[in-house]
Coordinates of C-alpha atoms and ligand atoms in Angstrom, one line a residue:
X1 CA 58.4 -40.5 22.3
X2 CA 56.5 -37.9 24.3
X3 CA 58.8 -36.3 26.9
X4 CA 56.2 -36.0 29.6
X5 CA 57.3 -34.4 32.8
X6 CA 54.1 -34.1 34.6
X7 CA 55.0 -33.9 38.3
X8 CA 53.1 -31.0 39.9
X9 CA 55.0 -29.0 42.4
X10 CA 52.6 -27.4 44.8
X11 CA 54.3 -24.4 46.3
X12 CA 51.1 -22.9 47.6
X13 CA 47.9 -24.7 46.6
X14 CA 46.1 -21.4 46.3
X15 CA 48.7 -19.6 44.2
X16 CA 51.1 -21.4 42.0
X17 CA 50.8 -24.9 40.7
X18 CA 54.1 -25.5 38.9
X19 CA 55.0 -28.6 37.0
X20 CA 58.6 -29.1 36.3
X21 CA 59.5 -27.8 32.9
X22 CA 58.4 -30.2 30.3
X23 CA 56.0 -30.4 27.4
X24 CA 53.6 -32.7 25.7
X25 CA 55.3 -31.8 22.4
X26 CA 57.7 -34.5 21.3
X27 CA 61.4 -33.7 21.8
X28 CA 63.3 -34.4 18.7
X29 CA 66.5 -36.4 18.7
X30 CA 68.2 -34.9 15.6
X31 CA 71.3 -36.2 14.0
X32 CA 74.1 -34.0 12.8
X33 CA 73.9 -34.1 9.0
X34 CA 76.9 -32.6 7.1
X35 CA 76.5 -29.7 4.7
X36 CA 78.6 -30.7 1.7
X37 CA 77.9 -30.7 -2.0
X38 CA 78.0 -34.0 -3.9
X39 CA 81.3 -34.1 -5.9
X40 CA 80.9 -33.9 -9.7
X41 CA 82.7 -36.9 -11.4
X42 CA 85.0 -36.2 -14.3
X43 CA 84.2 -39.1 -16.7
X44 CA 87.8 -38.9 -18.0
X45 CA 88.8 -41.7 -20.4
X46 CA 89.9 -44.8 -18.4
X47 CA 87.9 -43.8 -15.3
X48 CA 85.6 -46.2 -13.6
X49 CA 82.6 -43.8 -13.9
X50 CA 83.3 -43.5 -17.7
X51 CA 83.0 -47.3 -18.3
X52 CA 80.1 -47.7 -15.8
X53 CA 78.1 -45.0 -17.6
X54 CA 78.8 -46.4 -21.0
X55 CA 77.8 -49.9 -20.0
X56 CA 74.6 -48.5 -18.4
X57 CA 73.8 -46.5 -21.5
X58 CA 74.2 -49.6 -23.8
X59 CA 72.0 -51.6 -21.5
X60 CA 69.3 -49.0 -21.2
X61 CA 69.2 -48.2 -24.9
X62 CA 68.5 -51.8 -25.7
X63 CA 65.3 -51.8 -23.6
X64 CA 62.0 -49.9 -23.7
X65 CA 61.0 -49.8 -20.1
X66 CA 57.4 -50.1 -19.2
X67 CA 56.3 -47.4 -16.7
X68 CA 52.9 -47.7 -15.0
X69 CA 51.1 -45.1 -13.0
X70 CA 51.5 -45.6 -9.3
X71 CA 48.6 -44.7 -7.0
X72 CA 48.8 -45.8 -3.4
X73 CA 51.5 -48.2 -4.3
X74 CA 49.4 -50.0 -6.9
X75 CA 50.7 -50.2 -10.5
X76 CA 48.1 -49.2 -13.0
X77 CA 48.0 -49.1 -16.8
X78 CA 45.4 -47.4 -19.0
X79 CA 44.4 -47.4 -22.7
X80 CA 46.2 -44.1 -23.3
X81 CA 49.6 -45.4 -24.3
X82 CA 52.6 -43.1 -24.8
X83 CA 56.3 -43.5 -25.6
X84 CA 59.3 -41.5 -24.7
X85 CA 61.9 -41.4 -27.5
X86 CA 65.5 -40.3 -27.8
X87 CA 65.6 -36.6 -28.9
X88 CA 68.7 -37.4 -31.1
X89 CA 66.9 -40.4 -32.8
X90 CA 63.2 -40.0 -32.5
X91 CA 62.5 -43.5 -34.0
X92 CA 64.1 -45.0 -30.9
X93 CA 61.7 -45.6 -28.1
X94 CA 63.2 -45.9 -24.6
X95 CA 60.0 -46.0 -22.4
X96 CA 56.4 -46.9 -22.7
X97 CA 54.0 -45.2 -20.3
X98 CA 50.4 -44.5 -19.7
X99 CA 48.3 -41.3 -19.1
X100 CA 46.0 -41.2 -16.1
X101 CA 42.4 -40.4 -16.9
X102 CA 40.7 -37.7 -14.8
X103 CA 39.0 -40.5 -12.8
X104 CA 42.3 -42.0 -11.9
X105 CA 43.6 -38.5 -10.9
X106 CA 40.7 -38.1 -8.6
X107 CA 41.4 -41.6 -7.2
X108 CA 45.0 -40.5 -6.5
X109 CA 43.8 -37.4 -4.7
X110 CA 41.6 -39.5 -2.4
X111 CA 44.6 -41.8 -1.6
X112 CA 46.9 -38.9 -1.0
X113 CA 44.4 -37.1 1.3
X114 CA 44.0 -40.3 3.4
X115 CA 47.7 -41.1 3.4
X116 CA 48.7 -37.6 4.5
X117 CA 47.3 -37.9 8.0
X118 CA 49.2 -41.1 8.7
X119 CA 52.4 -40.0 7.0
X120 CA 52.7 -36.8 9.0
X121 CA 52.7 -38.9 12.2
X122 CA 55.9 -40.5 11.1
X123 CA 58.6 -38.7 13.1
X124 CA 60.9 -36.2 11.5
X125 CA 63.9 -38.3 12.6
X126 CA 62.6 -41.2 10.5
X127 CA 61.6 -39.1 7.5
X128 CA 65.0 -37.4 7.5
X129 CA 66.7 -40.8 7.6
X130 CA 64.7 -42.1 4.6
X131 CA 65.6 -39.0 2.6
X132 CA 69.3 -39.3 3.4
X133 CA 69.2 -43.0 2.5
X134 CA 67.5 -42.1 -0.9
X135 CA 70.3 -39.6 -1.6
X136 CA 73.0 -42.2 -0.8
X137 CA 71.3 -44.6 -3.2
X138 CA 71.2 -41.9 -5.9
X139 CA 74.9 -41.1 -5.3
X140 CA 76.1 -44.7 -5.4
X141 CA 74.1 -47.7 -6.5
X142 CA 71.8 -45.9 -9.0
X143 CA 74.0 -42.9 -10.1
X144 CA 74.6 -44.2 -13.6
X145 CA 70.9 -45.3 -14.1
X146 CA 69.8 -41.7 -13.4
X147 CA 72.5 -40.3 -15.6
X148 CA 71.9 -42.7 -18.5
X149 CA 68.1 -42.1 -18.4
X150 CA 68.7 -38.4 -18.4
X151 CA 71.1 -38.6 -21.4
X152 CA 69.0 -40.9 -23.5
X153 CA 65.6 -39.5 -22.7
X154 CA 66.4 -35.8 -22.2
X155 CA 69.4 -35.5 -24.6
X156 CA 72.0 -34.4 -22.1
X157 CA 75.7 -35.0 -22.5
X158 CA 77.5 -37.0 -19.8
X159 CA 78.7 -33.9 -17.9
X160 CA 75.3 -32.2 -18.1
X161 CA 73.6 -35.3 -16.8
X162 CA 76.2 -35.7 -14.0
X163 CA 75.6 -32.1 -12.9
X164 CA 71.8 -32.6 -12.9
X165 CA 70.7 -36.1 -12.2
X166 CA 73.6 -37.0 -9.9
X167 CA 75.0 -34.0 -8.1
X168 CA 72.0 -31.6 -8.0
X169 CA 69.5 -34.4 -7.2
X170 CA 71.6 -35.7 -4.4
X171 CA 72.2 -32.2 -3.1
X172 CA 68.5 -31.4 -3.1
X173 CA 67.8 -34.4 -1.0
X174 CA 70.7 -34.1 1.4
X175 CA 70.6 -30.3 1.9
X176 CA 66.9 -30.3 2.5
X177 CA 67.6 -32.8 5.3
X178 CA 70.2 -30.5 6.6
X179 CA 68.1 -27.3 6.3
X180 CA 65.1 -29.0 7.9
X181 CA 67.2 -30.3 10.8
X182 CA 68.5 -26.8 11.4
X183 CA 64.9 -25.3 11.2
X184 CA 63.6 -27.9 13.7
X185 CA 66.1 -26.6 16.3
X186 CA 64.3 -23.2 16.4
X187 CA 62.4 -22.6 19.6
X188 CA 60.1 -19.7 20.1
X189 CA 60.8 -17.4 23.1
X190 CA 59.5 -18.7 26.5
X191 CA 60.1 -15.8 28.9
X192 CA 59.5 -17.9 32.0
X193 CA 59.6 -21.6 30.9
X194 CA 58.7 -22.7 34.4
X195 CA 55.3 -21.1 34.0
X196 CA 54.7 -21.1 30.2
X197 CA 56.4 -23.0 27.5
X198 CA 56.1 -22.1 23.8
X199 CA 56.9 -24.5 21.0
X200 CA 56.3 -24.9 17.4
X201 CA 55.7 -28.0 15.3
X202 CA 55.7 -28.3 11.5
X203 CA 52.7 -30.1 10.3
X204 CA 52.0 -31.2 6.7
X205 CA 49.4 -29.3 4.9
X206 CA 45.9 -30.6 5.2
X207 CA 45.0 -32.1 1.8
X208 CA 47.4 -32.9 -1.0
X209 CA 50.1 -31.2 -3.0
X210 CA 50.4 -31.4 -6.7
X211 CA 54.0 -31.4 -8.1
X212 CA 54.2 -30.6 -11.8
X213 CA 57.7 -30.8 -13.2
X214 CA 59.5 -29.8 -16.4
X215 CA 61.6 -31.9 -18.8
X216 CA 64.9 -30.1 -18.5
X217 CA 66.1 -31.0 -15.1
X218 CA 65.8 -34.5 -13.6
X219 CA 66.8 -33.0 -10.2
X220 CA 63.9 -30.5 -10.3
X221 CA 61.4 -33.4 -10.7
X222 CA 62.8 -35.0 -7.5
X223 CA 62.8 -31.7 -5.6
X224 CA 59.3 -30.6 -6.5
X225 CA 57.7 -33.9 -5.5
X226 CA 59.8 -35.1 -2.6
X227 CA 60.5 -31.9 -0.6
X228 CA 56.7 -31.4 0.1
X229 CA 56.6 -35.1 1.0
X230 CA 59.5 -34.7 3.5
X231 CA 57.5 -32.0 5.3
X232 CA 54.6 -34.4 5.9
X233 CA 52.5 -33.9 2.7
X234 CA 51.2 -36.4 0.3
X235 CA 51.9 -35.7 -3.3
X236 CA 50.6 -36.3 -6.8
X237 CA 53.6 -36.1 -9.0
X238 CA 52.9 -35.3 -12.6
X239 CA 56.3 -35.8 -14.4
X240 CA 57.0 -34.3 -17.8
X241 CA 56.4 -36.7 -20.7
X242 CA 59.9 -36.1 -22.0
X243 CA 61.6 -36.8 -18.6
X244 CA 59.5 -39.8 -17.7
X245 CA 62.3 -42.5 -17.6
X246 CA 64.7 -40.5 -15.3
X247 CA 61.8 -39.5 -13.1
X248 CA 60.6 -43.1 -12.8
X249 CA 64.1 -44.0 -11.5
X250 CA 63.7 -41.3 -8.8
X251 CA 60.4 -42.8 -7.8
X252 CA 61.8 -46.3 -7.6
X253 CA 64.8 -45.3 -5.6
X254 CA 62.7 -43.4 -3.1
X255 CA 60.5 -46.5 -2.6
X256 CA 63.6 -48.6 -2.0
X257 CA 64.8 -46.1 0.5
X258 CA 61.6 -46.5 2.5
X259 CA 59.1 -43.8 1.4
X260 CA 55.8 -45.5 2.0
X261 CA 53.2 -46.1 -0.7
X262 CA 50.7 -43.4 -1.2
X263 CA 53.1 -40.6 0.0
X264 CA 54.2 -39.8 -3.5
X265 CA 51.9 -41.0 -6.3
X266 CA 53.4 -41.1 -9.7
X267 CA 50.7 -39.8 -12.1
X268 CA 51.8 -39.1 -15.7
X269 CA 48.9 -37.4 -17.5
X270 CA 47.9 -35.1 -20.3
X271 CA 48.8 -31.7 -18.7
X272 CA 45.4 -30.0 -19.0
X273 CA 43.6 -33.1 -17.6
X274 CA 45.9 -33.0 -14.6
X275 CA 45.7 -29.3 -14.1
X276 CA 41.9 -29.2 -14.5
X277 CA 41.3 -32.1 -12.1
X278 CA 43.7 -31.0 -9.3
X279 CA 42.5 -27.4 -9.3
X280 CA 38.9 -28.6 -9.1
X281 CA 39.5 -30.5 -5.8
X282 CA 38.6 -28.9 -2.5
X283 CA 41.5 -30.7 -1.0
X284 CA 44.2 -29.0 -3.1
X285 CA 46.7 -27.6 -0.5
X286 CA 49.5 -26.6 -2.8
X287 CA 51.0 -26.7 -6.3
X288 CA 54.7 -27.0 -6.7
X289 CA 55.3 -26.1 -10.4
X290 CA 58.3 -25.5 -12.6
X291 CA 57.8 -24.9 -16.3
X292 CA 56.6 -22.2 -18.7
X293 CA 54.7 -19.0 -18.0
X294 CA 51.5 -20.0 -19.9
X295 CA 51.1 -23.3 -18.0
X296 CA 51.6 -21.6 -14.6
X297 CA 49.3 -18.7 -15.5
X298 CA 46.6 -21.2 -16.4
X299 CA 47.0 -23.1 -13.1
X300 CA 47.0 -19.8 -11.1
X301 CA 43.8 -18.7 -13.0
X302 CA 42.1 -22.0 -12.3
X303 CA 43.0 -21.7 -8.6
X304 CA 41.6 -18.2 -8.5
X305 CA 38.4 -19.2 -10.2
X306 CA 37.9 -22.0 -7.6
X307 CA 39.0 -20.1 -4.5
X308 CA 35.6 -20.4 -2.8
X309 CA 35.7 -24.2 -3.0
X310 CA 38.9 -24.9 -1.2
X311 CA 39.3 -26.0 2.4
X312 CA 42.7 -24.2 2.6
X313 CA 44.1 -21.5 0.5
X314 CA 46.5 -23.5 -1.8
X315 CA 50.1 -22.4 -1.7
X316 CA 51.4 -21.8 -5.2
X317 CA 55.1 -22.0 -6.0
X318 CA 56.0 -21.5 -9.6
X319 CA 59.4 -21.2 -11.2
X320 CA 59.1 -20.2 -14.8
X321 CA 61.0 -18.9 -17.8
X322 CA 63.8 -16.4 -18.3
X323 CA 65.4 -14.1 -20.9
X324 CA 68.8 -14.1 -19.2
X325 CA 71.5 -11.6 -20.1
X326 CA 75.3 -11.2 -20.3
X327 CA 76.1 -7.5 -20.1
X328 CA 79.7 -6.8 -21.1
X329 CA 81.5 -3.6 -19.8
X330 CA 84.4 -2.2 -21.9
X331 CA 86.9 -3.4 -19.2
X332 CA 85.8 -7.0 -19.3
X333 CA 88.2 -9.9 -19.7
X334 CA 87.4 -11.1 -23.3
X335 CA 88.4 -14.8 -22.8
X336 CA 86.1 -15.1 -19.8
X337 CA 83.3 -13.5 -21.7
X338 CA 83.7 -15.8 -24.7
X339 CA 84.0 -19.1 -22.8
X340 CA 81.3 -18.2 -20.3
X341 CA 78.9 -17.2 -23.0
X342 CA 79.5 -20.3 -25.1
X343 CA 78.8 -22.5 -22.1
X344 CA 75.8 -20.5 -20.9
X345 CA 74.1 -20.2 -24.3
X346 CA 74.8 -23.6 -25.8
X347 CA 75.3 -26.2 -23.1
X348 CA 72.3 -28.5 -23.1
X349 CA 71.1 -26.6 -26.2
X350 CA 70.2 -23.5 -24.3
X351 CA 67.4 -25.5 -22.6
X352 CA 68.3 -24.3 -19.1
X353 CA 66.0 -21.8 -17.7
X354 CA 69.1 -19.8 -16.8
X355 CA 70.7 -20.0 -20.3
X356 CA 72.1 -16.7 -21.7
X357 CA 70.0 -15.7 -24.6
X358 CA 70.7 -12.0 -24.9
X359 CA 74.0 -10.2 -24.7
X360 CA 75.1 -6.5 -24.8
X361 CA 78.6 -6.0 -26.1
X362 CA 80.6 -2.7 -26.3
X363 CA 81.8 -1.7 -29.7
X364 CA 85.4 -1.5 -28.5
X365 CA 85.5 -5.2 -27.6
X366 CA 83.2 -6.5 -30.4
X367 CA 85.8 -7.6 -33.0
X368 CA 87.7 -9.7 -30.4
X369 CA 84.5 -11.1 -28.8
X370 CA 83.0 -11.9 -32.2
X371 CA 86.2 -13.7 -33.3
X372 CA 86.3 -15.7 -30.1
X373 CA 82.6 -16.7 -30.1
X374 CA 82.7 -17.8 -33.8
X375 CA 85.9 -19.7 -33.5
X376 CA 84.6 -21.8 -30.6
X377 CA 81.1 -22.1 -32.0
X378 CA 82.5 -23.6 -35.2
X379 CA 84.2 -26.3 -33.3
X380 CA 81.2 -27.4 -31.2
X381 CA 80.2 -30.9 -32.1
X382 CA 76.5 -31.8 -32.1
X383 CA 75.2 -35.4 -32.0
X384 CA 74.3 -38.5 -30.0
X385 CA 75.4 -37.8 -26.4
X386 CA 76.7 -41.4 -26.1
X387 CA 79.6 -40.1 -28.2
X388 CA 81.5 -38.4 -25.4
X389 CA 83.1 -35.9 -27.7
X390 CA 79.9 -34.0 -28.5
X391 CA 79.2 -30.7 -26.8
X392 CA 75.4 -30.7 -27.4
X393 CA 72.7 -33.1 -28.4
X394 CA 69.3 -32.5 -30.0
X395 CA 66.5 -30.3 -28.6
X396 CA 63.9 -32.1 -26.6
X397 CA 61.0 -32.7 -29.0
X398 CA 59.2 -31.7 -32.2
X399 CA 57.3 -28.8 -30.6
X400 CA 60.6 -27.3 -29.3
X401 CA 62.2 -27.9 -32.7
X402 CA 59.3 -26.0 -34.4
X403 CA 59.4 -23.1 -31.9
X404 CA 63.2 -22.6 -32.1
X405 CA 63.4 -22.9 -35.8
X406 CA 60.6 -20.3 -36.2
X407 CA 62.8 -17.8 -34.4
X408 CA 65.7 -18.6 -36.7
X409 CA 63.4 -18.1 -39.7
X410 CA 62.4 -14.7 -38.2
X411 CA 66.2 -13.9 -37.9
X412 CA 66.7 -14.9 -41.6
X413 CA 63.8 -12.7 -42.7
X414 CA 64.3 -9.5 -40.7
X415 CA 66.6 -6.8 -42.0
X416 CA 67.6 -5.7 -38.4
X417 CA 69.0 -9.2 -37.7
X418 CA 72.0 -11.1 -39.1
X419 CA 72.8 -14.7 -38.4
X420 CA 76.6 -14.6 -37.9
X421 CA 77.0 -18.3 -36.9
X422 CA 74.9 -21.4 -37.3
X423 CA 71.3 -21.0 -38.3
X424 CA 70.8 -24.6 -39.6
X425 CA 68.3 -27.1 -38.3
X426 CA 67.2 -30.6 -39.3
X427 CA 64.7 -33.0 -37.7
X428 CA 65.0 -35.9 -40.1
X429 CA 66.6 -38.2 -37.6
X430 CA 66.8 -36.2 -34.3
X431 CA 65.6 -32.7 -33.4
X432 CA 68.9 -31.0 -34.2
X433 CA 69.3 -27.2 -34.2
X434 CA 72.8 -25.7 -34.7
X435 CA 74.2 -23.4 -32.0
X436 CA 73.2 -20.1 -33.6
X437 CA 74.5 -16.5 -33.0
X438 CA 72.4 -13.6 -34.2
X439 CA 73.4 -9.9 -34.2
X440 CA 70.6 -7.4 -34.0
X441 CA 70.5 -3.7 -34.6
X442 CA 67.2 -3.5 -32.6
X443 CA 67.7 -4.3 -28.9
X444 CA 63.9 -4.7 -28.5
X445 CA 63.4 -7.2 -31.3
X446 CA 61.6 -10.3 -30.0
X447 CA 64.9 -12.2 -30.3
X448 CA 66.1 -10.0 -27.4
X449 CA 62.9 -10.1 -25.3
X450 CA 61.1 -13.5 -25.7
X451 CA 62.2 -16.8 -24.2
X452 CA 63.3 -19.1 -27.1
X453 CA 64.6 -22.0 -24.9
X454 CA 67.0 -23.3 -27.5
X455 CA 70.6 -22.8 -28.7
X456 CA 70.1 -19.3 -30.0
X457 CA 72.1 -16.3 -28.7
X458 CA 71.2 -12.8 -29.8
X459 CA 73.5 -9.9 -29.2
X460 CA 73.4 -6.2 -29.5
X461 CA 76.5 -4.1 -30.0
X462 CA 76.3 -0.8 -28.2
X463 CA 78.5 2.3 -28.6
X464 CA 80.8 2.7 -25.6
X465 CA 79.5 6.2 -25.1
X466 CA 75.9 4.8 -24.8
X467 CA 76.8 2.6 -21.8
X468 CA 74.2 4.2 -19.5
X469 CA 71.4 4.2 -22.0
X470 CA 72.1 0.5 -22.9
X471 CA 72.1 -0.5 -19.2
X472 CA 68.5 0.7 -19.0
X473 CA 67.4 -1.9 -21.6
X474 CA 68.4 -4.8 -19.3
X475 CA 65.7 -4.2 -16.8
X476 CA 63.0 -2.7 -19.0
X477 CA 62.9 -4.7 -22.2
X478 CA 61.6 -8.1 -20.9
X479 CA 59.0 -9.2 -18.4
X480 CA 61.4 -11.8 -16.9
X481 CA 63.9 -11.6 -14.1
X482 CA 65.6 -14.9 -13.7
X483 CA 69.4 -14.8 -14.2
X484 CA 71.9 -12.3 -15.4
X485 CA 75.7 -11.7 -15.5
X486 CA 77.9 -8.7 -15.8
X487 CA 81.5 -8.9 -17.0
X488 CA 83.8 -6.0 -15.8
X489 CA 87.1 -5.3 -14.2
X490 CA 85.9 -1.9 -13.1
X491 CA 84.6 -2.5 -9.6
X492 CA 83.0 0.9 -9.3
X493 CA 80.9 0.2 -12.4
X494 CA 80.1 -3.3 -11.2
X495 CA 78.7 -1.9 -7.9
X496 CA 76.6 0.5 -9.9
X497 CA 75.3 -2.3 -12.1
X498 CA 74.5 -4.4 -9.1
X499 CA 72.2 -1.6 -7.9
X500 CA 70.8 -0.8 -11.4
X501 CA 70.0 -4.4 -12.1
X502 CA 68.7 -5.1 -8.6
X503 CA 65.3 -6.4 -9.8
X504 CA 66.5 -7.7 -13.2
X505 CA 67.6 -11.1 -11.9
X506 CA 67.0 -13.4 -9.0
X507 CA 70.4 -15.0 -9.6
X508 CA 73.1 -12.4 -10.4
X509 CA 76.7 -13.2 -11.5
X510 CA 79.7 -11.0 -11.6
X511 CA 82.4 -12.2 -14.1
X512 CA 80.7 -15.6 -14.4
X513 CA 78.2 -17.2 -16.6
X514 CA 74.4 -16.9 -16.0
X515 CA 74.0 -20.7 -15.6
X516 CA 75.3 -23.3 -13.1
X517 CA 73.7 -22.4 -9.8
X518 CA 74.6 -25.0 -7.1
X519 CA 72.3 -26.2 -4.3
X520 CA 73.3 -24.6 -1.0
X521 CA 75.6 -22.2 -2.8
X522 CA 73.4 -20.1 -5.1
X523 CA 69.8 -20.9 -4.1
X524 CA 67.8 -20.5 -7.3
X525 CA 64.8 -18.5 -8.6
X526 CA 63.6 -15.2 -10.0
X527 CA 60.7 -12.8 -9.7
X528 CA 58.5 -11.0 -12.2
X529 CA 57.3 -13.5 -14.8
X530 CA 60.2 -15.8 -13.9
X531 CA 58.3 -17.0 -10.8
X532 CA 57.6 -16.8 -7.1
X533 CA 61.4 -16.8 -6.3
X534 CA 61.1 -19.3 -3.5
X535 CA 64.7 -20.3 -4.0
X536 CA 65.0 -24.0 -4.4
X537 CA 68.2 -25.2 -2.9
X538 CA 68.0 -22.6 -0.1
X539 CA 67.2 -22.9 3.6
X540 CA 63.7 -21.6 3.4
X541 CA 62.3 -23.7 0.6
X542 CA 61.3 -26.8 2.5
X543 CA 59.5 -24.7 5.2
X544 CA 57.2 -23.3 2.5
X545 CA 55.7 -26.8 2.4
X546 CA 54.9 -27.0 6.1
X547 CA 51.9 -25.7 8.0
X548 CA 53.5 -24.7 11.3
X549 CA 51.5 -24.8 14.5
X550 CA 52.3 -22.6 17.5
X551 CA 51.7 -24.2 20.9
X552 CA 51.6 -22.4 24.2
X553 CA 51.5 -24.6 27.3
X554 CA 50.9 -23.1 30.7
X555 CA 51.9 -24.8 33.9
X556 CA 50.3 -22.4 36.4
X557 CA 46.6 -22.4 37.1
X558 CA 44.9 -19.2 36.1
X559 CA 43.3 -17.6 39.2
X560 CA 42.6 -14.1 38.1
X561 CA 40.6 -12.4 35.4
X562 CA 41.2 -8.8 36.2
X563 CA 44.4 -6.7 36.5
X564 CA 46.2 -5.3 39.5
X565 CA 45.7 -1.6 38.6
X566 CA 41.9 -2.1 38.5
X567 CA 41.9 -3.0 42.2
X568 CA 41.6 -0.3 44.8
Ligands
NAD1 P1 55.8 -26.7 -19.7 O1 55.1 -25.5 -19.1 O2 55.5 -27.0 -21.1 O3 55.5 -28.0 -18.9 C1 55.8 -28.1 -17.5 C2 54.9 -29.2 -16.9 O4 53.6 -28.7 -17.0 C3 55.0 -30.5 -17.7 O5 54.9 -31.6 -16.8 C4 53.7 -30.4 -18.5 O6 53.2 -31.7 -18.9 C5 52.8 -29.8 -17.5 N1 51.5 -29.1 -18.0 C6 51.3 -28.7 -19.3 N2 50.1 -28.1 -19.3 C7 49.5 -28.3 -18.1 C8 48.3 -27.9 -17.5 N3 47.3 -27.3 -18.2 N4 48.1 -28.2 -16.2 C9 49.0 -28.8 -15.5 N5 50.2 -29.2 -16.0 C10 50.5 -28.9 -17.3 O7 57.4 -26.5 -19.5 P2 58.6 -27.4 -20.1 O8 58.7 -27.2 -21.5 O9 58.6 -28.7 -19.5 O10 59.8 -26.6 -19.3 C11 60.5 -25.5 -19.9 C12 60.1 -24.3 -19.2 O11 60.4 -24.4 -17.8 C13 60.9 -23.1 -19.7 O12 60.0 -22.0 -19.7 C14 61.9 -22.9 -18.6 O13 62.4 -21.6 -18.5 C15 61.1 -23.3 -17.4 N6 62.0 -23.7 -16.3 C16 62.2 -22.8 -15.2 C17 63.0 -23.2 -14.2 C18 63.2 -22.2 -13.0 O14 63.7 -22.7 -12.0 N7 62.8 -21.0 -13.1 C19 63.7 -24.4 -14.2 C20 63.5 -25.3 -15.2 C21 62.6 -24.9 -16.3

């Protein structure tokens, strides 16, 4: 593969020894990959995808799949046995899996460190092909397995699963192939390439990368673990306990596509065991994390405490929580506000990091917006996502149920707060929390400032004359800055809000809901406590997982050590 062009052209043996332009750095033969989003299927009654998905759901629900740890391609089980259950029916087990012990995590680190050196020698052309093939398998042969596992295990409805475990997952794989291909075309400046040629190659990072993923997006699990792998790293992937089945399907599909053993090691574990073990290893080269602020802060602190022990400074990418807003201007279109807010606050039970959970409404529009929100809220059907008429399922687990219901209890007990819709919860069969709307007189109450991560929307009605003062609350009342939306038909005000809310959201929407970012269209992430804003789904993300090497190759022998002006 080396394009060696090593003839020496002796123009004058004493002066210039020129080789014809060429380089020892491999020249890549890159394909043209298209940049298109995966279409989202409709699942209309009578469609093929509707019956395929229902059949797959029935089949998967009958089974309790056994999921081993995979280290260097070897299947391993341990004595720490766990089960994944359906959130809407917590007696129904759908997967049996095992926790890795700290010893096994260390074993996985050793395998990953060894594998990394071999893996990064595999050409980019080959790696990109494997990733593309995996995406094709996800989009076709295994689309409904991914969707069914996401619906049964993580409680998503058909459309929410399709958006996540089909479209977004495929997009992450395919668009990273596209973005990496484009990045590889970059050539550093070579002012006189006949004498000196500059090039750059993207190496993997020496050591191993730990990918720690959340429960709420199947696609995020795939992106966190496989994007570093695409760049020549070996990875320990610790999936979330409550997303284990869908994540296991991703792992199996990638193996079928040709990702060699040991490149991504599938290591379910008790979170703190995993975090403590990886941060103690001198070979840690990066952590790719998505989840809550407390978990990320703990990992960051451990890395800081161990900083003198590492061979490299580990790269830390963390995408965390949000307290996302809808800010309504008096000129807003009421119907857009109502529909967008219902979707953003209650789809997938408000368990999207981008879900709207605080809203600022002008008094002049309040009666219409209130009527609209309550009318739709009262029609929302909650239940088993296998019933295609439900709008939302149950929240993910007992801990989430307890946390969310404690906020509802707070709303019931506090005189500043009034529950105007919903407020019920019941975990006797599944972890069900009604879509709940709370009105507050205090815009700084914890319902307006803390991440609840459930189907609870709190809103503050402001006097139209207090517009400017209310705008100040958006940026100042929470430590988060993930997503936010303004609704206005006054362009002048919208431009002002865009400036005023400059640092209040990494993903900003004008007359649209705060959720629903699409890979390649709205790269995602926020700053402040919402994370490092590395923009998954954007052109720079994959490059964060490379360790570039700059190479200068000179074809003329160096005959002088001094400079012309020094000579008499
Ligand atoms: P979580 O922090 O509870 O768990 C995330 C992952 O960390 C899980 O795999 C968990 O097992 C693991 N973990 C727990 N303790 C650990 C430790 N000490 N060391 C290492 N790993 C540990 O979060 P979650 O409940 O799965 O996800 C919900 C959170 O994720 C919300 O705060 C949400 O806003 C956030 N989120 C953010 C984004 C984003 O892009 N900004 C996307 C999705 C979710």
